[in-house]
């Protein structure tokens, strides 16, 4: 429970303190390092902790930062994304130690995140066209997350504490 709480805090702080609102449209979203932290947590600690840290950490961010309407969708979407990354990265006993499977895991999770937020915005805005404006920002956020998380995870896996 303590480790989960610390991982939630890491995702929350990375999302809160290191974010840039994109000037694409009103719903263009944010680019933040919370995605990189979610990926790192899921690769290092597995699907359950990845899901918990992603959903609660980013859900809390939404609740306190003016994105309150998005919080329930974030909880579901980011929880699913963390679970997918952890499940693939930890498949076959790899425990997040394979560069190839970590990369595959993060890339595989992106369409689920995009679809989750697309559906969210469809519900919030009552329109199928408006949510398309968020896709470029969400893609950038995930690409930045992948570019940061993969090397960070590879470096941390060299430390005996993270070798399982």
Short mmCIF file of C-alpha atoms in Angstrom, two decimals:
data_model
loop_
_atom_site.label_atom_id
_atom_site.label_comp_id
_atom_site.label_asym_id
_atom_site.label_seq_id
_atom_site.Cartn_x
_atom_site.Cartn_y
_atom_site.Cartn_z
CA UNK A 1 0.00 0.00 0.00
CA UNK A 2 2.86 2.37 0.80
CA UNK A 3 4.55 1.72 -2.54
CA UNK A 4 1.26 2.31 -4.37
CA UNK A 5 0.75 5.59 -2.52
CA UNK A 6 4.27 6.73 -3.40
CA UNK A 7 3.75 5.80 -7.07
CA UNK A 8 0.44 7.69 -7.14
CA UNK A 9 2.25 10.72 -5.70
CA UNK A 10 5.01 10.46 -8.32
CA UNK A 11 2.49 10.41 -11.19
CA UNK A 12 0.50 13.25 -9.63
CA UNK A 13 3.56 15.47 -9.06
CA UNK A 14 4.99 14.77 -12.53
CA UNK A 15 1.64 15.75 -14.03
CA UNK A 16 1.14 18.82 -11.83
CA UNK A 17 4.58 20.40 -11.89
CA UNK A 18 5.80 19.58 -15.37
CA UNK A 19 3.01 20.45 -17.80
CA UNK A 20 2.47 22.74 -20.76
CA UNK A 21 -1.00 23.66 -22.02
CA UNK A 22 -1.04 23.30 -25.77
CA UNK A 23 -2.32 26.29 -27.76
CA UNK A 24 -4.02 24.08 -30.36
CA UNK A 25 -7.65 24.63 -29.34
CA UNK A 26 -9.62 25.10 -26.16
CA UNK A 27 -9.61 21.34 -25.66
CA UNK A 28 -6.10 20.79 -27.05
CA UNK A 29 -4.97 19.36 -23.75
CA UNK A 30 -1.69 19.26 -21.93
CA UNK A 31 1.72 17.82 -22.46
CA UNK A 32 3.07 16.68 -19.13
CA UNK A 33 5.58 14.25 -17.69
CA UNK A 34 2.83 12.36 -15.87
CA UNK A 35 2.54 10.09 -18.91
CA UNK A 36 6.27 9.31 -18.74
CA UNK A 37 5.90 8.54 -15.03
CA UNK A 38 2.85 6.34 -15.68
CA UNK A 39 4.83 4.37 -18.29
CA UNK A 40 7.85 4.09 -16.00
CA UNK A 41 5.78 2.90 -13.04
CA UNK A 42 3.94 0.31 -15.14
CA UNK A 43 7.19 -1.03 -16.63
CA UNK A 44 8.98 -1.18 -13.27
CA UNK A 45 6.14 -2.36 -11.01
CA UNK A 46 3.68 -4.17 -13.28
CA UNK A 47 0.08 -3.81 -14.40
CA UNK A 48 -1.73 -3.39 -11.10
CA UNK A 49 0.52 -0.67 -9.73
CA UNK A 50 0.66 0.97 -13.17
CA UNK A 51 -3.13 1.07 -13.31
CA UNK A 52 -3.51 2.40 -9.77
CA UNK A 53 -0.79 5.04 -10.09
CA UNK A 54 -2.03 6.24 -13.48
CA UNK A 55 -5.71 6.39 -12.63
CA UNK A 56 -5.46 7.91 -9.16
CA UNK A 57 -2.44 10.14 -9.79
CA UNK A 58 -3.80 11.74 -12.96
CA UNK A 59 -7.39 11.67 -11.70
CA UNK A 60 -6.32 13.71 -8.68
CA UNK A 61 -4.54 16.15 -10.97
CA UNK A 62 -7.76 16.66 -12.93
CA UNK A 63 -9.73 17.22 -9.74
CA UNK A 64 -7.49 19.99 -8.40
CA UNK A 65 -6.39 21.73 -11.58
CA UNK A 66 -9.53 22.83 -13.37
CA UNK A 67 -10.00 19.70 -15.51
CA UNK A 68 -12.61 18.30 -13.09
CA UNK A 69 -15.05 17.14 -15.78
CA UNK A 70 -12.30 14.93 -17.20
CA UNK A 71 -11.49 13.21 -13.87
CA UNK A 72 -13.75 10.15 -14.19
CA UNK A 73 -12.59 9.57 -17.77
CA UNK A 74 -8.97 10.07 -16.77
CA UNK A 75 -9.41 7.58 -13.97
CA UNK A 76 -10.65 4.93 -16.41
CA UNK A 77 -8.49 5.79 -19.41
CA UNK A 78 -5.20 6.19 -17.57
CA UNK A 79 -5.88 3.18 -15.39
CA UNK A 80 -6.40 1.11 -18.53
CA UNK A 81 -3.28 2.59 -20.12
CA UNK A 82 -1.15 1.75 -17.07
CA UNK A 83 -2.57 -1.75 -16.96
CA UNK A 84 -1.88 -2.38 -20.65
CA UNK A 85 1.71 -1.13 -20.39
CA UNK A 86 2.41 -3.20 -17.29
CA UNK A 87 0.70 -6.32 -18.66
CA UNK A 88 2.72 -6.32 -21.88
CA UNK A 89 6.02 -5.21 -20.26
CA UNK A 90 5.66 -7.95 -17.62
CA UNK A 91 4.44 -10.67 -19.98
CA UNK A 92 6.40 -13.90 -20.19
CA UNK A 93 8.29 -13.18 -16.98
CA UNK A 94 10.08 -10.16 -18.47
CA UNK A 95 9.16 -7.88 -15.54
CA UNK A 96 9.76 -4.76 -17.57
CA UNK A 97 13.30 -5.74 -18.49
CA UNK A 98 12.90 -5.96 -22.27
CA UNK A 99 13.43 -2.80 -24.31
CA UNK A 100 11.40 -4.26 -27.18
CA UNK A 101 8.43 -5.28 -25.04
CA UNK A 102 8.51 -1.99 -23.12
CA UNK A 103 8.38 -0.07 -26.39
CA UNK A 104 5.63 -2.35 -27.70
CA UNK A 105 3.71 -1.90 -24.44
CA UNK A 106 3.78 1.89 -24.53
CA UNK A 107 2.89 2.09 -28.23
CA UNK A 108 0.05 -0.42 -27.81
CA UNK A 109 -1.46 1.65 -24.99
CA UNK A 110 -1.67 4.88 -27.01
CA UNK A 111 -4.80 4.05 -29.09
CA UNK A 112 -6.65 3.15 -25.88
CA UNK A 113 -5.76 6.52 -24.36
CA UNK A 114 -6.75 8.35 -27.55
CA UNK A 115 -10.06 6.49 -27.74
CA UNK A 116 -10.81 7.06 -24.06
CA UNK A 117 -10.36 10.80 -24.28
CA UNK A 118 -12.12 10.98 -27.65
CA UNK A 119 -15.19 9.32 -26.11
CA UNK A 120 -14.89 11.59 -23.07
CA UNK A 121 -14.93 14.71 -25.20
CA UNK A 122 -17.74 13.34 -27.35
CA UNK A 123 -19.81 13.03 -24.18
CA UNK A 124 -18.76 16.42 -22.81
CA UNK A 125 -19.13 18.40 -26.05
CA UNK A 126 -21.97 16.40 -27.66
CA UNK A 127 -20.16 16.32 -30.96
CA UNK A 128 -18.03 13.79 -32.85
CA UNK A 129 -15.88 16.41 -34.66
CA UNK A 130 -14.69 18.63 -31.80
CA UNK A 131 -12.72 15.86 -30.00
CA UNK A 132 -10.51 15.40 -33.06
CA UNK A 133 -8.69 18.62 -32.11
CA UNK A 134 -7.27 16.88 -29.03
CA UNK A 135 -5.70 13.99 -30.91
CA UNK A 136 -2.46 15.81 -31.94
CA UNK A 137 -1.83 17.01 -28.38
CA UNK A 138 -2.53 13.57 -26.93
CA UNK A 139 -0.16 12.02 -29.46
CA UNK A 140 2.58 14.50 -28.54
CA UNK A 141 2.01 13.77 -24.85
CA UNK A 142 2.39 10.03 -25.43
CA UNK A 143 5.44 10.39 -27.68
CA UNK A 144 7.16 12.56 -25.07
CA UNK A 145 6.18 10.00 -22.43
CA UNK A 146 7.68 7.15 -24.45
CA UNK A 147 10.88 9.07 -25.24
CA UNK A 148 11.41 9.80 -21.54
CA UNK A 149 10.17 6.56 -19.95
CA UNK A 150 11.98 3.98 -22.09
CA UNK A 151 15.53 5.21 -21.33
CA UNK A 152 14.64 5.98 -17.69
CA UNK A 153 13.31 2.47 -17.22
CA UNK A 154 16.36 0.95 -18.93
CA UNK A 155 18.65 2.90 -16.60
CA UNK A 156 16.65 2.00 -13.49
CA UNK A 157 16.60 -1.70 -14.45
CA UNK A 158 20.40 -1.67 -14.02
CA UNK A 159 19.92 -0.94 -10.31
CA UNK A 160 19.54 -4.16 -8.28
CA UNK A 161 16.43 -2.81 -6.48
CA UNK A 162 14.50 -2.76 -9.77
CA UNK A 163 15.67 -6.15 -11.08
CA UNK A 164 12.97 -8.69 -10.32
#
